[in-house]
Short mmCIF file of C-alpha atoms in Angstrom, two decimals:
data_model
loop_
_atom_site.label_atom_id
_atom_site.label_comp_id
_atom_site.label_asym_id
_atom_site.label_seq_id
_atom_site.Cartn_x
_atom_site.Cartn_y
_atom_site.Cartn_z
CA MET A 3 69.61 141.77 137.48
CA GLU A 4 69.35 140.91 141.10
CA VAL A 5 69.22 138.56 141.94
CA GLU A 6 68.40 137.39 145.51
CA LYS A 7 70.83 135.38 147.85
CA GLY A 8 69.95 131.82 148.34
CA LYS A 9 67.77 130.84 144.77
CA THR A 10 70.69 132.03 142.39
CA ALA A 11 70.33 127.87 140.87
CA LYS A 12 66.84 129.30 140.17
CA TYR A 13 67.73 132.10 138.20
CA LEU A 14 70.07 130.17 136.44
CA ARG A 15 68.26 126.75 135.43
CA GLU A 16 66.04 129.68 134.57
CA LYS A 17 68.92 131.57 132.54
CA LEU A 18 69.83 127.86 130.77
CA GLY A 19 65.69 127.59 129.80
CA GLY A 20 66.32 124.12 132.47
CA ILE A 21 68.48 121.83 133.51
CA PRO A 22 71.30 120.27 132.01
CA GLU A 23 70.35 116.85 129.82
CA GLN A 24 73.71 115.56 130.39
CA ALA A 25 73.74 115.99 134.08
CA LYS A 26 70.09 114.92 134.74
CA GLU A 27 70.93 111.45 133.26
CA ARG A 28 74.35 111.37 135.77
CA LEU A 29 72.50 111.52 138.63
CA LYS A 30 69.87 108.77 137.20
CA GLU A 31 71.67 106.41 137.07
CA PHE A 32 74.49 107.65 140.16
CA ASN A 33 71.27 107.58 141.90
CA GLN A 34 69.41 103.66 140.87
CA GLN A 35 72.33 102.03 141.51
CA LYS A 36 73.09 104.22 145.25
CA LYS A 37 69.92 102.62 145.85
CA LYS A 38 70.48 98.49 145.16
CA ILE A 39 73.69 98.70 146.78
CA THR A 40 72.42 100.06 149.88
CA GLU A 41 68.91 98.05 149.20
CA ALA A 42 71.10 95.79 148.74
CA LEU A 43 73.69 95.64 151.96
CA LYS A 44 70.93 95.84 154.49
CA ASP A 45 70.32 92.34 154.51
CA GLY A 46 74.31 92.69 155.85
CA GLU A 47 77.60 93.59 155.23
CA LEU A 48 79.23 91.75 151.58
CA THR A 49 81.93 92.64 150.03
CA VAL A 50 82.37 93.94 146.64
CA LYS A 51 82.49 90.42 144.70
CA GLN A 52 79.26 88.85 146.44
CA LEU A 53 77.72 92.34 146.47
CA SER A 54 78.50 92.56 141.92
CA GLU A 55 76.91 89.26 142.42
CA LYS A 56 73.76 89.71 143.97
CA LEU A 57 73.00 93.18 141.43
CA GLU A 58 74.99 90.81 138.55
CA MET A 59 76.40 94.58 138.20
CA PRO A 60 80.36 94.38 136.65
CA SER A 61 82.26 94.30 140.33
CA HIS A 62 84.56 97.60 139.09
CA GLU A 63 80.74 99.45 138.83
CA VAL A 64 80.26 98.62 142.13
CA MET A 65 83.63 98.73 144.01
CA TYR A 66 83.33 102.78 142.42
CA ASN A 67 80.42 103.48 143.65
CA LEU A 68 81.01 101.21 146.77
CA SER A 69 84.00 103.79 147.51
CA SER A 70 81.54 106.72 146.92
CA LEU A 71 79.55 105.62 149.06
CA VAL A 72 81.71 105.36 152.47
CA LYS A 73 84.01 108.59 151.17
CA TYR A 74 79.61 110.85 151.13
CA GLY A 75 79.48 109.02 154.44
CA GLN A 76 75.96 106.05 153.84
CA VAL A 77 78.66 103.36 154.22
CA LEU A 78 81.31 102.05 156.09
CA VAL A 79 84.46 99.60 155.95
CA GLY A 80 83.64 96.74 157.45
CA ASP A 81 86.09 93.58 158.53
CA ILE A 82 87.94 91.86 156.58
CA ASP A 83 87.75 87.89 155.18
CA ASP A 84 90.04 85.24 156.47
CA MET A 85 92.09 84.70 153.62
CA ASP A 86 93.33 89.34 154.04
CA GLU A 87 91.56 89.45 151.32
CA TYR A 88 88.76 92.14 150.72
CA PHE A 89 86.33 93.04 152.99
CA THR A 90 83.25 94.01 153.58
CA TYR A 91 80.72 97.42 153.66
CA LYS A 92 78.18 97.65 155.09
CA LEU A 93 75.78 100.40 155.77
CA ASN A 94 75.36 103.54 158.23
CA LYS A 95 72.41 103.75 159.81
CA MET B 14 78.22 135.14 128.48
CA GLU B 15 78.32 137.79 129.61
CA ASN B 16 82.53 139.31 129.96
CA THR B 17 84.10 142.32 131.65
CA ILE B 18 87.52 143.68 130.19
CA LYS B 19 89.73 144.97 132.65
CA ASN B 20 92.98 146.71 133.11
CA ILE B 21 94.92 145.08 135.78
CA THR B 22 98.85 146.53 136.30
CA TYR B 23 101.71 143.49 137.79
CA ASP B 24 105.04 144.07 137.20
CA ALA B 25 105.55 140.69 137.09
CA LEU B 26 103.23 137.92 135.22
CA VAL B 27 104.11 133.13 136.54
CA ILE B 28 102.36 131.03 134.30
CA GLY B 29 101.47 127.36 136.05
CA GLY B 30 100.64 127.09 140.01
CA GLY B 31 102.70 124.07 140.74
CA ILE B 32 105.99 124.24 142.49
CA ALA B 33 108.05 125.94 140.20
CA GLY B 34 105.55 128.63 139.38
CA GLY B 35 104.61 129.40 142.99
CA GLU B 36 108.74 129.37 143.89
CA ALA B 37 109.54 132.09 141.40
CA ALA B 38 106.86 133.61 142.56
CA LEU B 39 107.50 134.13 145.85
CA ASN B 40 110.90 134.87 144.41
CA LEU B 41 109.26 137.97 142.78
CA ALA B 42 107.87 138.89 145.31
CA VAL B 43 110.75 138.19 148.65
CA THR B 44 112.12 141.11 146.26
CA GLY B 45 109.57 143.49 145.96
CA PHE B 46 107.73 142.98 143.36
CA LYS B 47 103.67 142.51 142.71
CA VAL B 48 103.83 139.09 140.80
CA LEU B 49 100.07 137.92 139.00
CA LEU B 50 100.19 133.82 139.86
CA VAL B 51 97.70 132.01 136.27
CA GLU B 52 96.89 129.04 137.57
CA LYS B 53 93.81 127.06 135.50
CA ASP B 54 93.10 123.94 138.15
CA LEU B 55 91.22 125.38 141.18
CA SER B 56 94.16 125.15 143.94
CA VAL B 57 98.01 126.12 143.42
CA GLY B 58 100.42 123.49 144.49
CA GLY B 59 100.27 121.68 140.76
CA LYS B 60 100.72 118.26 140.63
CA MET B 61 103.43 117.88 143.95
CA ILE B 62 100.42 118.29 145.62
CA MET B 63 98.67 115.32 145.39
CA LEU B 64 101.47 112.66 145.92
CA SER B 65 102.11 110.70 148.41
CA LYS B 66 105.95 111.03 149.43
CA VAL B 67 109.04 112.42 147.66
CA PHE B 68 112.29 110.63 146.47
CA PRO B 69 114.82 109.51 147.37
CA THR B 70 114.31 111.15 151.46
CA LEU B 71 110.42 110.51 151.44
CA ASP B 72 109.26 112.87 153.03
CA CYS B 73 105.25 113.99 153.02
CA SER B 74 105.01 115.59 150.28
CA ALA B 75 102.00 117.44 151.58
CA CYS B 76 104.00 117.98 154.39
CA ILE B 77 106.89 119.85 152.15
CA THR B 78 104.16 121.59 149.74
CA THR B 79 101.70 123.71 152.22
CA PRO B 80 104.16 125.72 153.96
CA LYS B 81 105.20 126.70 150.56
CA ILE B 82 101.34 127.46 149.60
CA SER B 83 100.54 128.97 152.03
CA GLU B 84 103.49 131.72 152.52
CA ILE B 85 102.57 132.49 148.86
CA SER B 86 98.86 131.66 148.94
CA ARG B 87 99.45 134.84 152.29
CA HIS B 88 102.22 137.39 150.50
CA PRO B 89 101.04 141.08 150.33
CA ASN B 90 102.96 141.50 146.54
CA ILE B 91 100.68 138.02 145.11
CA THR B 92 97.74 137.77 143.52
CA ILE B 93 97.17 134.07 142.56
CA PHE B 94 94.37 133.14 140.14
CA THR B 95 93.08 130.24 139.81
CA GLY B 96 89.82 128.53 136.97
CA THR B 97 92.02 131.28 135.10
CA GLU B 98 93.31 131.05 132.07
CA VAL B 99 96.09 132.89 129.53
CA GLY B 100 94.43 133.51 126.55
CA ASN B 101 97.47 134.84 124.08
CA ILE B 102 99.75 137.63 124.99
CA ARG B 103 101.16 140.68 123.22
CA LYS B 104 104.70 142.60 123.00
CA VAL B 105 103.40 145.77 123.37
CA SER B 106 106.21 147.36 124.04
CA ASP B 107 110.43 146.33 124.78
CA THR B 108 108.67 146.77 128.70
CA GLU B 109 105.40 145.88 128.01
CA PHE B 110 103.52 142.42 127.51
CA VAL B 111 98.91 142.59 127.24
CA ALA B 112 98.04 139.09 128.40
CA LYS B 113 94.21 138.28 128.01
CA VAL B 114 93.47 135.98 130.61
CA THR B 115 89.80 134.72 131.68
CA LYS B 116 89.08 133.94 135.15
CA LYS B 117 86.40 131.11 134.79
CA PRO B 118 83.36 131.31 137.22
CA ARG B 119 83.89 129.30 140.14
CA TYR B 120 80.36 130.08 141.50
CA VAL B 121 81.60 130.79 144.61
CA HIS B 122 82.99 133.45 146.59
CA VAL B 123 85.97 132.58 148.13
CA ALA B 124 86.48 134.54 150.58
CA ASP B 125 82.99 133.90 152.20
CA CYS B 126 83.43 130.07 151.58
CA THR B 127 84.27 128.20 155.20
CA SER B 128 84.76 125.95 153.78
CA CYS B 129 82.69 123.42 155.90
CA GLN B 130 81.65 120.99 153.02
CA LEU B 131 76.99 121.05 153.99
CA CYS B 132 76.61 122.49 150.14
CA GLU B 133 78.95 119.14 149.75
CA GLN B 134 77.54 116.48 151.80
CA ALA B 135 73.85 118.82 149.67
CA CYS B 136 74.23 118.08 146.41
CA PRO B 137 72.76 114.66 145.00
CA VAL B 138 74.67 114.58 142.05
CA SER B 139 78.04 112.46 141.72
CA VAL B 140 80.79 112.05 139.03
CA SER B 141 84.30 110.63 138.93
CA ASP B 142 87.31 112.88 141.30
CA GLU B 143 89.82 113.97 138.61
CA TYR B 144 91.66 114.34 141.94
CA GLN B 145 91.52 111.29 143.07
CA TYR B 146 92.22 109.66 139.19
CA GLY B 147 88.81 108.06 139.45
CA LEU B 148 89.09 105.68 141.86
CA VAL B 149 85.72 107.62 143.47
CA GLY B 150 83.31 110.29 142.46
CA ARG B 151 82.88 113.41 144.27
CA LYS B 152 80.42 115.46 144.62
CA ALA B 153 78.88 118.14 142.10
CA ALA B 154 79.30 121.49 145.15
CA PHE B 155 82.99 119.85 146.06
CA ILE B 156 85.74 121.08 147.58
CA PRO B 157 89.11 119.60 145.52
CA PHE B 158 91.17 117.99 147.37
CA SER B 159 90.79 118.30 152.00
CA ILE B 160 94.33 120.51 151.42
CA ALA B 161 93.43 122.79 147.88
CA SER B 162 94.87 126.13 148.54
CA PRO B 163 92.23 128.22 147.78
CA LYS B 164 90.26 126.08 150.07
CA ALA B 165 86.78 126.39 149.16
CA ALA B 166 83.25 125.32 147.72
CA ALA B 167 83.56 124.63 143.39
CA ILE B 168 80.97 124.47 141.44
CA ASP B 169 81.24 121.39 139.02
CA ILE B 170 78.80 123.19 136.41
CA ASP B 171 78.24 121.19 133.52
CA ASN B 172 77.71 118.12 136.51
CA CYS B 173 75.32 120.50 138.06
CA THR B 174 71.66 119.32 138.29
CA LEU B 175 70.67 123.15 138.95
CA CYS B 176 68.89 121.63 142.61
CA GLY B 177 70.09 124.51 145.10
CA ALA B 178 70.41 122.72 147.92
CA CYS B 179 73.94 123.65 148.37
CA GLU B 180 72.45 126.99 148.42
CA LYS B 181 69.86 127.30 151.08
CA VAL B 182 72.19 125.00 153.25
CA CYS B 183 74.92 127.81 152.91
CA PRO B 184 75.20 129.00 156.73
CA THR B 185 77.38 132.53 154.23
CA ASN B 186 76.06 132.01 151.53
CA CYS B 187 78.16 132.21 149.11
CA ILE B 188 77.39 129.98 146.81
CA ASP B 189 76.03 132.41 144.29
CA PHE B 190 75.07 130.62 139.73
CA THR B 191 75.10 134.07 139.00
CA MET B 192 78.59 134.34 138.08
CA VAL B 193 80.51 134.75 134.46
CA PRO B 194 83.63 134.64 133.13
CA GLU B 195 85.83 137.52 133.82
CA THR B 196 88.32 138.59 130.97
CA MET B 197 90.52 140.68 131.50
CA ASN B 198 93.42 142.58 129.70
CA LEU B 199 96.84 142.54 132.00
CA HIS B 200 99.08 144.05 131.68
CA VAL B 201 102.56 142.66 133.07
CA ARG B 202 106.60 144.18 132.49
CA THR B 203 108.09 139.92 132.30
CA VAL B 204 106.72 136.77 131.97
CA ILE B 205 107.34 133.38 133.20
CA LEU B 206 106.22 129.52 131.93
CA ALA B 207 105.97 127.28 134.90
CA THR B 208 103.11 125.47 132.57
CA GLY B 209 104.97 121.76 133.63
CA PHE B 210 103.93 118.47 132.12
CA ASP B 211 101.32 116.62 131.36
CA LEU B 212 101.23 112.41 131.77
CA ILE B 213 100.84 110.07 128.43
CA ASP B 214 97.72 108.39 128.27
CA PRO B 215 98.18 105.52 129.09
CA LYS B 216 95.18 104.39 126.59
CA LYS B 217 97.66 105.56 123.67
CA MET B 218 99.62 101.88 124.13
CA PRO B 219 96.00 99.77 124.02
CA ARG B 220 98.73 96.46 124.47
CA TYR B 221 99.28 97.58 128.81
CA GLY B 222 94.71 97.06 128.49
CA TYR B 223 94.63 100.51 130.97
CA GLY B 224 91.36 101.37 130.32
CA THR B 225 89.59 97.77 129.73
CA PHE B 226 91.50 95.73 132.19
CA LYS B 227 90.19 97.54 135.61
CA ASN B 228 93.61 96.44 137.58
CA VAL B 229 95.64 98.31 135.50
CA LEU B 230 96.53 101.65 137.83
CA THR B 231 98.95 104.14 136.65
CA ALA B 232 101.62 105.83 139.57
CA MET B 233 99.40 108.55 139.44
CA GLN B 234 96.43 105.68 140.77
CA MET B 235 98.74 104.57 142.90
CA GLU B 236 100.22 107.61 143.96
CA ARG B 237 96.54 108.47 145.98
CA GLN B 238 96.40 105.25 147.46
CA LEU B 239 99.49 105.68 149.47
CA ALA B 240 98.23 109.31 149.89
CA PRO B 241 96.55 109.93 153.28
CA THR B 242 94.45 111.06 151.37
CA ARG B 243 93.09 108.54 149.56
CA PRO B 244 90.47 107.18 148.02
CA PHE B 245 90.14 103.48 149.36
CA ASN B 246 89.94 102.62 152.66
CA THR B 247 94.44 101.00 152.28
CA ILE B 248 95.13 99.56 149.20
CA LEU B 249 92.57 98.13 147.71
CA ARG B 250 92.31 97.01 143.51
CA PRO B 251 89.85 99.57 141.78
CA GLY B 252 88.27 96.18 139.89
CA ASP B 253 86.78 94.11 142.62
CA GLY B 254 88.27 95.51 146.05
CA LYS B 255 90.59 93.47 146.33
CA MET B 256 93.79 93.96 148.42
CA PRO B 257 96.42 93.07 146.06
CA ASP B 258 99.42 90.63 146.73
CA LYS B 259 102.37 90.63 144.02
CA LEU B 260 102.07 93.50 142.64
CA ALA B 261 103.84 94.13 139.49
CA TYR B 262 105.50 98.20 137.72
CA VAL B 263 106.31 98.29 133.70
CA LEU B 264 108.59 101.32 133.34
CA CYS B 265 109.33 103.50 131.21
CA ALA B 266 105.49 103.42 129.38
CA GLY B 267 104.42 105.56 127.49
CA SER B 268 108.60 107.41 127.90
CA ARG B 269 112.03 106.40 125.53
CA ASP B 270 109.03 105.33 123.43
CA ALA B 271 109.05 106.75 119.95
CA THR B 272 105.99 104.24 118.51
CA VAL B 273 103.73 107.12 121.08
CA GLY B 274 105.83 110.53 119.66
CA ASN B 275 108.00 110.59 123.03
CA PRO B 276 111.16 108.94 122.58
CA ILE B 277 112.89 110.82 126.09
CA CYS B 278 113.61 109.03 129.60
CA SER B 279 111.26 111.02 131.51
CA GLN B 280 113.95 111.07 134.39
CA ILE B 281 111.72 110.30 137.10
CA CYS B 282 109.99 107.14 136.05
CA CYS B 283 112.41 104.83 137.59
CA MET B 284 112.54 106.69 141.16
CA TYR B 285 109.37 106.98 141.12
CA SER B 286 108.73 103.88 140.56
CA ILE B 287 111.14 102.57 143.52
CA LYS B 288 109.80 104.92 146.34
CA GLN B 289 106.36 103.85 145.63
CA ALA B 290 107.63 100.06 145.76
CA GLN B 291 108.93 100.66 149.31
CA LEU B 292 105.77 101.87 150.10
CA LEU B 293 103.92 99.68 149.20
CA MET B 294 106.23 97.42 151.31
CA GLY B 295 105.06 99.26 154.23
CA ALA B 296 101.35 99.47 153.29
CA LEU B 297 101.47 96.08 152.64
CA PRO B 298 103.59 94.19 154.57
CA MET B 299 103.37 89.67 152.37
CA ALA B 300 103.13 91.71 148.83
CA ASP B 301 105.67 90.58 146.21
CA VAL B 302 106.19 94.05 143.97
CA THR B 303 108.39 93.38 141.02
CA ILE B 304 109.50 96.21 138.64
CA TYR B 305 110.27 95.73 135.20
CA TYR B 306 112.72 97.69 133.87
CA ILE B 307 115.09 98.82 131.05
CA ASN B 308 117.82 101.31 132.92
CA ILE B 309 117.18 101.86 135.47
CA ARG B 310 118.48 105.44 135.31
CA SER B 311 119.88 105.98 139.59
CA PHE B 312 121.68 109.25 138.86
CA GLY B 313 121.01 112.31 140.59
CA LYS B 314 122.22 112.99 144.91
CA GLY B 315 121.48 109.99 146.53
CA PHE B 316 119.50 108.08 144.09
CA GLU B 317 121.43 105.72 143.36
CA GLU B 318 121.47 104.15 147.68
CA PHE B 319 117.46 103.93 146.80
CA TYR B 320 117.36 102.30 144.53
CA GLN B 321 119.76 99.35 146.62
CA GLN B 322 117.55 100.71 149.70
CA ALA B 323 114.63 99.12 147.35
CA LYS B 324 116.45 95.70 146.86
CA GLY B 325 116.89 95.23 150.28
CA MET B 326 113.90 95.46 150.91
CA GLY B 327 112.64 92.53 148.05
CA VAL B 328 111.72 94.31 145.96
CA ASN B 329 112.28 92.24 142.60
CA PHE B 330 113.80 93.69 139.57
CA VAL B 331 113.07 91.98 136.46
CA LYS B 332 115.62 93.97 133.53
CA GLY B 333 112.22 93.69 131.25
CA LYS B 334 110.71 95.26 128.59
CA ILE B 335 106.85 94.30 128.38
CA GLY B 336 104.68 92.82 125.04
CA ARG B 337 101.68 93.05 125.97
CA ILE B 338 99.40 92.32 129.15
CA THR B 339 96.53 90.03 129.26
CA GLU B 340 93.80 88.83 131.98
CA LYS B 341 92.24 86.52 133.30
CA GLU B 342 88.71 86.24 134.57
CA ASN B 343 89.60 85.88 138.06
CA GLY B 344 91.08 89.98 137.54
CA ASN B 345 94.82 89.25 137.84
CA LEU B 346 97.52 89.70 135.04
CA THR B 347 99.64 88.46 133.12
CA LEU B 348 102.38 90.00 132.14
CA ARG B 349 103.71 89.58 129.12
CA TYR B 350 108.29 89.75 127.98
CA GLU B 351 111.18 89.92 127.14
CA ASP B 352 113.87 88.90 129.79
CA ILE B 353 116.48 91.17 128.22
CA ASN B 354 119.46 89.81 130.01
CA THR B 355 118.65 85.92 128.50
CA GLY B 356 116.65 87.39 125.17
CA LYS B 357 113.86 84.87 125.94
CA LEU B 358 110.12 85.42 125.94
CA MET B 359 108.91 84.87 129.67
CA GLU B 360 105.34 85.48 130.87
CA ALA B 361 104.50 85.76 135.08
CA ASP B 362 101.24 86.52 136.50
CA HIS B 363 100.74 89.46 139.23
CA ASP B 364 97.13 91.25 140.65
CA MET B 365 97.80 94.46 140.51
CA VAL B 366 99.93 96.35 137.58
CA VAL B 367 100.29 99.96 138.29
CA LEU B 368 102.08 101.63 134.38
CA SER B 369 105.14 104.18 135.29
CA THR B 370 103.69 106.39 133.01
CA GLY B 371 105.86 109.38 131.13
CA VAL B 372 105.81 112.92 130.97
CA VAL B 373 104.86 114.99 128.10
CA PRO B 374 104.66 118.16 126.90
CA PRO B 375 101.27 119.92 127.80
CA LYS B 376 99.25 121.72 124.47
CA GLY B 377 99.56 125.02 123.44
CA ILE B 378 102.07 126.71 125.13
CA ASP B 379 103.18 127.33 121.51
CA GLY B 380 100.65 129.62 120.92
CA LEU B 381 100.04 131.93 123.41
CA PHE B 382 102.32 134.95 122.18
CA GLU B 383 100.85 137.33 119.60
CA GLY B 384 103.76 138.46 116.99
CA GLU B 385 106.65 136.87 118.95
CA THR B 386 107.14 133.57 118.32
CA LEU B 387 108.07 131.40 121.56
CA TYR B 388 110.20 128.97 119.99
CA MET B 389 110.01 125.43 121.21
CA ASP B 390 112.30 122.41 121.57
CA GLN B 391 112.14 119.55 118.18
CA PHE B 392 110.25 117.67 121.98
CA ASN B 393 107.52 120.55 122.28
CA PHE B 394 109.08 121.13 125.34
CA VAL B 395 109.56 124.96 126.14
CA LYS B 396 113.14 126.20 124.76
CA GLN B 397 115.74 127.07 126.24
CA SER B 398 118.07 129.87 124.13
CA ASP B 399 120.76 129.72 126.01
CA PRO B 400 120.71 126.54 128.42
CA LEU B 401 124.43 126.49 129.92
CA ALA B 402 124.55 130.11 130.03
CA ASN B 403 120.64 131.53 131.17
CA PRO B 404 119.11 128.38 131.77
CA SER B 405 115.89 129.87 131.58
CA LYS B 406 115.56 132.46 128.32
CA THR B 407 113.04 131.47 125.60
CA SER B 408 113.48 133.10 122.36
CA ILE B 409 111.09 136.89 123.07
CA ASP B 410 112.71 139.28 125.63
CA GLY B 411 111.47 138.93 128.99
CA VAL B 412 109.66 135.86 128.49
CA PHE B 413 110.90 132.86 130.97
CA VAL B 414 110.48 129.61 131.68
CA ALA B 415 111.11 128.10 134.89
CA GLY B 416 110.37 123.16 135.74
CA THR B 417 109.05 120.92 133.89
CA ALA B 418 107.59 123.13 130.90
CA THR B 419 111.38 123.05 129.59
CA GLY B 420 111.12 119.47 129.87
CA PRO B 421 111.63 116.74 132.19
CA MET B 422 113.42 117.07 135.88
CA ASP B 423 112.50 116.11 139.36
CA ILE B 424 111.16 117.50 142.73
CA PRO B 425 114.80 118.75 143.70
CA ASP B 426 115.93 121.01 139.98
CA SER B 427 112.06 122.64 139.73
CA ILE B 428 112.47 124.61 142.31
CA LEU B 429 115.97 125.45 140.95
CA SER B 430 115.37 126.12 137.72
CA ALA B 431 112.64 128.27 139.34
CA GLY B 432 114.88 129.76 141.38
CA SER B 433 117.21 130.72 138.16
CA ALA B 434 113.72 131.97 135.99
CA SER B 435 113.24 134.45 139.23
CA SER B 436 116.47 135.41 139.31
CA GLU B 437 116.48 135.84 135.47
CA ALA B 438 113.45 137.55 135.81
CA ILE B 439 114.71 140.34 138.28
CA SER B 440 118.39 141.04 136.60
CA TYR B 441 115.44 141.93 133.48
CA LEU B 442 112.87 144.05 135.56
CA ILE B 443 115.75 146.25 137.35
CA GLN B 444 117.41 146.50 133.67
CA HIS B 445 114.57 147.09 131.91
CA VAL B 446 112.78 150.25 134.15
#
């Protein structure tokens, strides 16, 4: 069967009968965490610990998601605090 | 899924595209033999390409690996299959093996991919990046790492939501979800096993708290943090993003330890830990680094001087065996250990702990051959049938072994071993025309 170039994802989606449930769940979870973090950063720069307290999210989860958002270019690393311990993070507007 | 069976002929099949496999393939190729190099991962380069620097010279690992990989990738006598697994190998005559290999779909036509990363930017999915050892996320449409070879995108189909965003932005239309696994019967005259090693799963030793305590890392995770293509902007605790200032290394974490089934010395942990400690002293000038060890085995050329250099730089060496690690509320870690010199039980606090995890053999190598027995040694590495006279010969005539597939060794020894394996394979090919 000839499948049009650039539309092959649709072909596989139809062949598999939809999107795998697990992939859908992971995307949903990431989007929720991304939204929470980016919303919180709208008010200004925050450290991982401050974000963790504000969002009531475990600090390792904040760190992981924040680092991923830095990698994807949505968040930037700011300055380090006076104690040279924690960096702040800000939105890449 | 559909399969297509192809019959292809080569002089040599090299299994494993790490530094040993690559070196062996290159030696065979420059001698005029046609080689197929099969790598299960999406990139060749093995573990070495992921390292920051090498010991004891502190040369940049990527700077050594990439020219070599480039030479391997461009050699006209070498064909590379990445994302490919060897199912089984049959010896059909004195001079021929048939290997059944399956190439998993990458969903990207490598030759057409310009590695522009537009697909990565468009992909909405984020999952744990195995090439950064889980410290950060990656997209489902992704280039494995910046110096990957081939440097081309791949689709992680298990996590892909098939939204088609990557296809829409791809300027060369190289993304293709119609790809299916390809099965091939390879007819080869000799086989070189360069299957490398695994690192022990630190969760097998719950006393160290890896996985539970977020500031306990493996040395490979620290290696990524020290590399130029690091996951964070500097060395940070994965638990809360704090820049650490009191780090500890736990040597022999899963090696020289019969309780986890790995009683042998991994040979590389002492030196890679000392290397990392020196690099940390540079990256975090105010930090204290302590190495907890049973014995420092600095047996190679320049190793003892490298160890003394670390001491001179201020790395603290404690002859102590760690019994247990516990976590404090602020994420700091308390190490309870036996001071081997005094016999006393001691405790010390650190804000980050690195486990120097031991080398273990990869699974499934002994089952590769059908109708022939590949002997393994007592620790499940490939047995050398004559370690002194023919260190690369295995129990099967025409099958040779290179690098850490025979047991733990460092990079120079892996390259030497690959040289030996390729020499023996060349000699075998000449004798069995």
